């Protein structure tokens, strides 16, 4: 790690390095010193074209600086030889971000204020980018939130999995299949062309926003690797998925998963505080579908990864991806009974 710090002009003997974060993809470290930083090793198996991330962020940052100079958009720190990323001996890209004092991330939401502020924060990003030319952005992961594609990948994983693995997951597979009608709903919605292509964050789970500890407001959005063209339901849906329940996707005790109506309403209000005048009438009608769609996609992705032998998400115990899939399907059942989808 030390040569990496040197590439960014930091002296490693003046800093301590500590592994932090709950992300499932990258390795994240806090570099502590007189000034502190966040250092991240990018997962090159997931992001096979890290240069595309850097290019998208440059495009967004240039636009935002010109049009919203006061908006805090988290760009990586440039290395001594003027790159956003520095490659190590094994060809892993590393990048450095500023660390902000008096800010924090949350894994679970405990108040309406937090739900409102988080949704407002994520919505503000899409709002500020509403006039940018979306064709300037490239997907950093193809078909990332395409429910058809994720369902297909789940089917492929089922085909390849051993009967032993499938037996372990039998009930979860059954429940996942019982929600396949959501794929048809998704296709109908997308084919109706009623959703506009916007620049979306695409990873709006609650721990991807920094909160100010002083004001309780959102400070800035983080984890911008999937900033790319998408539909608003992807962002709003992932917020519903990670905010309405008092427990996270890691919770094993499914009885703790509930739908907190006032929290749901606060999050929708927070999102609409920015996007009300931007979303079309037809888009607004898709709001109740957003949470179900994104919860289903994550159930399928976790379950497929379990069936594939846990090759994508970082796990700390053997059936963690199966537990996550079961958790998401329970949430989906609850959302189904709480949200009237058109
Ligand atoms: C991953 O990087 P992280 O942990 O914030 C994943 C998201 C999932 C999320 C589920 C690139 O996000 O799509 O919603 O896990 N990111 C990627 O916790 O696959
Ligand atoms: Mg991420």
Coordinates of C-alpha atoms and ligand atoms in Angstrom, one line a residue:
X1 CA 0.0 0.0 0.0
X2 CA 2.9 2.3 0.7
X3 CA 4.0 2.8 -2.9
X4 CA 0.4 3.7 -3.7
X5 CA 0.4 6.5 -1.0
X6 CA 3.7 7.8 -2.4
X7 CA 2.1 8.0 -5.9
X8 CA -0.4 10.4 -4.4
X9 CA 2.3 12.5 -2.7
X10 CA 1.7 11.1 0.8
X11 CA 4.4 10.0 3.2
X12 CA 3.3 6.6 4.6
X13 CA 5.3 7.1 7.9
X14 CA 3.0 10.1 8.7
X15 CA -0.1 8.1 8.3
X16 CA -1.8 5.0 9.9
X17 CA -3.9 2.7 7.7
X18 CA -7.1 1.0 8.9
X19 CA -9.5 -1.3 7.0
X20 CA -13.0 0.1 7.1
X21 CA -16.4 -0.1 5.3
X22 CA -19.2 -2.5 4.7
X23 CA -19.2 -2.4 0.9
X24 CA -19.4 -5.8 -0.8
X25 CA -17.2 -5.0 -3.7
X26 CA -14.0 -2.9 -3.1
X27 CA -11.4 -2.9 -0.3
X28 CA -11.6 0.4 1.6
X29 CA -9.1 1.9 4.1
X30 CA -9.0 5.0 6.3
X31 CA -5.6 6.7 6.0
X32 CA -5.2 8.8 9.2
X33 CA -2.8 11.6 9.6
X34 CA -2.8 15.4 9.9
X35 CA -5.1 15.2 6.9
X36 CA -7.0 12.0 6.6
X37 CA -8.1 10.2 3.4
X38 CA -10.1 7.3 2.1
X39 CA -8.0 4.8 0.1
X40 CA -9.8 2.3 -2.0
X41 CA -8.6 -0.7 -4.1
X42 CA -11.1 -1.1 -6.9
X43 CA -12.4 -4.6 -7.6
X44 CA -11.2 -5.2 -11.1
X45 CA -13.2 -8.4 -11.6
X46 CA -16.4 -6.4 -11.1
X47 CA -15.3 -3.2 -12.8
X48 CA -13.4 -4.5 -15.8
X49 CA -13.2 -1.0 -17.3
X50 CA -12.2 1.3 -14.5
X51 CA -11.2 4.0 -16.9
X52 CA -14.9 4.3 -17.8
X53 CA -15.7 5.2 -14.2
X54 CA -13.0 7.9 -14.3
X55 CA -14.3 9.3 -17.6
X56 CA -17.9 9.4 -16.4
X57 CA -17.0 11.2 -13.2
X58 CA -14.9 13.7 -15.0
X59 CA -17.8 14.5 -17.3
X60 CA -20.2 14.9 -14.4
X61 CA -17.7 16.9 -12.3
X62 CA -17.0 19.4 -15.2
X63 CA -20.7 20.0 -15.7
X64 CA -21.5 20.4 -12.0
X65 CA -18.5 22.8 -11.4
X66 CA -19.8 25.0 -14.3
X67 CA -23.5 24.9 -13.4
X68 CA -23.6 24.2 -9.6
X69 CA -20.3 25.5 -8.2
X70 CA -21.4 25.1 -4.6
X71 CA -22.5 21.5 -5.0
X72 CA -20.1 19.0 -3.4
X73 CA -19.4 16.3 -5.9
X74 CA -16.9 13.8 -4.6
X75 CA -14.1 13.4 -7.1
X76 CA -11.0 11.3 -6.5
X77 CA -7.7 13.1 -5.7
X78 CA -5.4 13.2 -8.7
X79 CA -2.0 11.4 -8.4
X80 CA 1.4 13.1 -8.8
X81 CA 1.4 12.0 -12.4
X82 CA -2.1 13.3 -12.9
X83 CA -4.2 10.2 -12.9
X84 CA -7.4 9.4 -11.0
X85 CA -6.2 5.9 -10.3
X86 CA -2.8 4.3 -9.7
X87 CA -2.2 0.6 -10.6
X88 CA -0.3 -1.8 -8.3
X89 CA 1.9 -4.8 -9.3
X90 CA -1.1 -7.0 -9.7
X91 CA -2.8 -4.4 -11.9
X92 CA -5.4 -3.4 -9.3
X93 CA -6.5 0.2 -9.6
X94 CA -6.3 2.3 -6.4
X95 CA -7.8 5.7 -5.7
X96 CA -7.8 8.3 -3.0
X97 CA -10.6 10.5 -1.7
X98 CA -10.7 13.3 0.8
X99 CA -12.0 12.3 4.3
X100 CA -14.4 14.7 5.9
X101 CA -14.5 15.2 9.7
X102 CA -17.9 15.2 11.4
X103 CA -19.5 13.1 8.8
X104 CA -20.8 9.5 9.1
X105 CA -22.5 6.7 7.2
X106 CA -25.5 4.7 8.4
X107 CA -26.3 1.1 7.8
X108 CA -29.9 1.4 9.2
X109 CA -32.2 4.4 9.3
X110 CA -33.7 5.3 12.6
X111 CA -35.7 8.4 11.9
X112 CA -37.9 10.1 9.3
X113 CA -35.4 13.0 9.1
X114 CA -32.6 10.6 8.0
X115 CA -34.9 9.0 5.4
X116 CA -36.0 12.4 4.0
X117 CA -32.4 13.8 4.0
X118 CA -30.9 10.7 2.3
X119 CA -33.6 10.7 -0.5
X120 CA -33.2 14.4 -0.9
X121 CA -29.4 14.0 -1.2
X122 CA -29.6 11.3 -3.9
X123 CA -32.3 13.1 -5.8
X124 CA -30.3 16.3 -5.9
X125 CA -27.6 14.6 -7.9
X126 CA -30.0 13.5 -10.6
X127 CA -31.7 16.9 -10.5
X128 CA -28.4 18.8 -10.9
X129 CA -27.5 16.5 -13.9
X130 CA -30.8 16.8 -15.6
X131 CA -29.6 18.9 -18.4
X132 CA -26.4 17.0 -19.1
X133 CA -26.1 15.1 -22.4
X134 CA -26.6 11.5 -21.2
X135 CA -24.8 10.1 -24.3
X136 CA -21.6 11.4 -22.8
X137 CA -21.7 8.6 -20.2
X138 CA -20.9 5.0 -20.8
X139 CA -22.2 2.1 -18.6
X140 CA -19.6 1.0 -16.1
X141 CA -21.4 -2.3 -15.9
X142 CA -23.6 -3.4 -18.8
X143 CA -27.3 -4.1 -18.0
X144 CA -26.7 -3.4 -14.4
X145 CA -30.3 -3.0 -13.3
X146 CA -31.9 -4.7 -16.2
X147 CA -34.3 -7.1 -14.4
X148 CA -34.6 -9.4 -17.5
X149 CA -30.9 -9.8 -17.5
X150 CA -30.7 -10.5 -13.8
X151 CA -33.5 -13.0 -14.0
X152 CA -31.7 -14.7 -16.9
X153 CA -28.5 -14.8 -14.9
X154 CA -30.4 -16.4 -12.0
X155 CA -31.8 -19.1 -14.4
X156 CA -28.3 -19.7 -15.7
X157 CA -27.0 -20.1 -12.2
X158 CA -29.7 -22.6 -11.4
X159 CA -28.7 -24.6 -14.5
X160 CA -25.1 -24.8 -13.4
X161 CA -25.5 -25.3 -9.7
X162 CA -25.0 -28.8 -8.1
X163 CA -28.1 -30.5 -6.8
X164 CA -26.6 -30.2 -3.3
X165 CA -26.4 -26.4 -3.5
X166 CA -29.9 -26.2 -5.0
X167 CA -31.2 -28.3 -2.2
X168 CA -29.8 -25.9 0.4
X169 CA -31.5 -23.1 -1.4
X170 CA -34.7 -24.9 -2.4
X171 CA -37.2 -22.8 -0.5
X172 CA -35.5 -19.5 -1.4
X173 CA -35.5 -20.5 -5.1
X174 CA -39.2 -21.3 -4.9
X175 CA -40.0 -17.9 -3.4
X176 CA -37.8 -16.2 -6.0
X177 CA -39.6 -17.9 -8.8
X178 CA -43.0 -16.9 -7.4
X179 CA -42.1 -13.2 -8.0
X180 CA -41.1 -13.8 -11.7
X181 CA -44.3 -11.8 -12.7
X182 CA -42.3 -8.7 -11.8
X183 CA -40.1 -9.3 -14.8
X184 CA -43.2 -8.9 -17.0
X185 CA -44.2 -5.8 -15.2
X186 CA -40.7 -4.4 -15.7
X187 CA -40.8 -5.2 -19.4
X188 CA -44.2 -3.6 -19.9
X189 CA -43.0 -0.4 -18.0
X190 CA -39.7 -0.2 -19.9
X191 CA -41.3 -0.9 -23.3
X192 CA -44.0 1.8 -22.7
X193 CA -41.1 4.3 -23.0
X194 CA -42.6 6.3 -20.2
X195 CA -39.4 6.5 -18.1
X196 CA -36.8 9.1 -19.2
X197 CA -33.2 8.2 -19.3
X198 CA -31.4 10.2 -16.6
X199 CA -28.1 10.1 -14.9
X200 CA -28.6 8.0 -11.9
X201 CA -26.3 6.9 -9.1
X202 CA -27.4 3.2 -9.3
X203 CA -26.2 2.2 -5.8
X204 CA -28.3 4.3 -3.5
X205 CA -28.3 2.0 -0.6
X206 CA -28.4 3.9 2.7
X207 CA -24.6 3.6 3.4
X208 CA -23.7 5.3 0.2
X209 CA -24.5 8.8 1.5
X210 CA -22.5 10.8 4.0
X211 CA -24.4 12.5 6.7
X212 CA -23.2 15.6 8.5
X213 CA -23.0 14.9 12.2
X214 CA -23.5 18.6 12.9
X215 CA -26.7 19.2 11.0
X216 CA -28.1 15.7 10.3
X217 CA -28.4 16.7 6.6
X218 CA -26.9 14.7 3.8
X219 CA -23.4 15.9 3.3
X220 CA -22.6 14.3 -0.1
X221 CA -23.2 11.1 -2.0
X222 CA -20.4 8.5 -2.2
X223 CA -19.6 5.3 -4.1
X224 CA -20.1 6.8 -7.6
X225 CA -18.8 3.9 -9.6
X226 CA -22.2 3.3 -11.2
X227 CA -23.0 6.9 -12.0
X228 CA -24.4 6.3 -15.5
X229 CA -27.6 6.5 -17.6
X230 CA -30.5 4.8 -15.9
X231 CA -34.1 5.2 -14.8
X232 CA -35.2 7.0 -11.6
X233 CA -36.9 3.8 -10.3
X234 CA -33.4 2.3 -9.9
X235 CA -32.3 5.0 -7.4
X236 CA -35.7 5.5 -5.7
X237 CA -36.1 1.7 -5.5
X238 CA -32.8 1.0 -3.9
X239 CA -33.6 3.6 -1.3
X240 CA -36.9 1.9 -0.5
X241 CA -35.1 -1.4 -0.3
X242 CA -32.5 -0.2 2.2
X243 CA -34.5 2.4 4.2
X244 CA -38.0 1.3 5.0
X245 CA -37.1 -1.7 7.1
X246 CA -35.4 -1.1 10.5
X247 CA -32.8 -3.8 9.7
X248 CA -30.4 -4.2 6.8
X249 CA -30.1 -6.8 4.1
X250 CA -27.7 -8.7 6.5
X251 CA -30.4 -9.5 9.1
X252 CA -30.9 -13.2 9.7
X253 CA -34.0 -12.8 11.9
X254 CA -36.6 -12.2 9.3
X255 CA -39.2 -11.3 11.9
X256 CA -37.3 -8.0 12.4
X257 CA -38.0 -7.0 8.8
X258 CA -41.0 -4.6 8.7
X259 CA -42.4 -1.8 6.5
X260 CA -42.3 1.6 8.3
X261 CA -44.9 3.6 6.6
X262 CA -43.9 7.0 8.0
X263 CA -40.3 6.3 7.0
X264 CA -41.4 5.3 3.5
X265 CA -43.4 8.5 3.2
X266 CA -40.5 10.6 4.4
X267 CA -38.3 9.1 1.8
X268 CA -40.7 9.7 -1.0
X269 CA -41.2 13.2 0.1
X270 CA -37.4 13.8 0.3
X271 CA -37.0 12.5 -3.2
X272 CA -39.9 14.5 -4.6
X273 CA -38.6 17.7 -2.8
X274 CA -36.1 17.7 -5.6
X275 CA -37.7 15.7 -8.4
X276 CA -41.3 16.7 -8.2
X277 CA -41.2 19.1 -11.1
X278 CA -38.8 17.0 -13.2
X279 CA -40.5 13.6 -13.2
X280 CA -43.4 13.2 -15.7
X281 CA -46.9 12.2 -14.6
X282 CA -46.2 8.7 -16.0
X283 CA -43.0 8.4 -14.1
X284 CA -44.7 9.3 -10.8
X285 CA -47.2 6.5 -11.4
X286 CA -44.2 4.1 -11.4
X287 CA -43.1 5.1 -7.9
X288 CA -44.8 2.2 -6.0
X289 CA -43.1 -0.3 -8.4
X290 CA -39.6 1.0 -7.8
X291 CA -39.0 -0.6 -4.3
X292 CA -40.4 -4.0 -5.4
X293 CA -38.3 -4.0 -8.6
X294 CA -35.0 -3.2 -6.9
X295 CA -35.7 -5.5 -3.9
X296 CA -36.4 -8.4 -6.4
X297 CA -33.2 -7.6 -8.4
X298 CA -31.1 -7.8 -5.3
X299 CA -32.8 -11.1 -4.1
X300 CA -32.0 -12.6 -7.6
X301 CA -28.4 -11.3 -7.6
X302 CA -27.6 -12.6 -4.1
X303 CA -29.3 -15.9 -4.8
X304 CA -27.5 -16.3 -8.2
X305 CA -24.2 -15.6 -6.5
X306 CA -24.8 -18.2 -3.8
X307 CA -25.6 -20.7 -6.6
X308 CA -22.5 -19.7 -8.5
X309 CA -20.3 -20.3 -5.4
X310 CA -20.1 -16.7 -4.1
X311 CA -17.8 -15.3 -6.8
X312 CA -19.2 -11.7 -6.7
X313 CA -20.1 -10.4 -3.3
X314 CA -17.7 -10.5 -0.4
X315 CA -18.9 -12.9 2.3
X316 CA -17.7 -13.6 5.8
X317 CA -19.6 -16.9 6.3
X318 CA -20.6 -19.7 4.0
X319 CA -24.3 -19.1 3.3
X320 CA -24.3 -15.3 3.7
X321 CA -25.6 -14.7 0.1
X322 CA -28.4 -17.2 0.7
X323 CA -29.3 -15.3 3.9
X324 CA -29.2 -12.0 2.1
X325 CA -31.5 -13.4 -0.7
X326 CA -34.0 -14.7 1.9
X327 CA -33.9 -11.4 3.7
X328 CA -34.7 -9.5 0.5
X329 CA -37.5 -11.9 -0.5
X330 CA -39.1 -11.4 2.9
X331 CA -38.9 -7.7 2.4
X332 CA -40.4 -8.1 -1.0
X333 CA -43.4 -10.0 0.4
X334 CA -44.0 -7.2 2.8
X335 CA -43.6 -4.5 0.1
X336 CA -46.1 -6.5 -2.0
X337 CA -48.7 -6.3 0.7
X338 CA -48.0 -2.6 1.6
X339 CA -47.6 -1.0 -1.8
X340 CA -50.4 -1.1 -4.4
X341 CA -48.6 -1.5 -7.7
X342 CA -50.5 -0.4 -10.7
Ligands
LIG1 C1 -22.9 -3.6 -4.0 O1 -20.4 -1.6 -3.5 P1 -21.6 -1.7 -2.6 O2 -21.4 -2.7 -1.5 O3 -22.1 -0.4 -2.2 C2 -23.5 -3.7 -5.4 C3 -24.8 -3.0 -5.5 C4 -25.8 -3.7 -4.5 C5 -25.1 -3.8 -3.1 C6 -26.0 -4.6 -2.2 C7 -21.1 -2.8 -8.3 O4 -22.8 -2.3 -3.6 O5 -25.4 -3.1 -6.8 O6 -27.0 -3.1 -4.5 O7 -23.8 -4.3 -3.2 N1 -22.5 -3.0 -6.3 C8 -22.1 -3.5 -7.5 O8 -25.5 -4.4 -0.9 O9 -22.5 -4.6 -7.8
LIG2 MG1 -20.6 0.2 -4.9

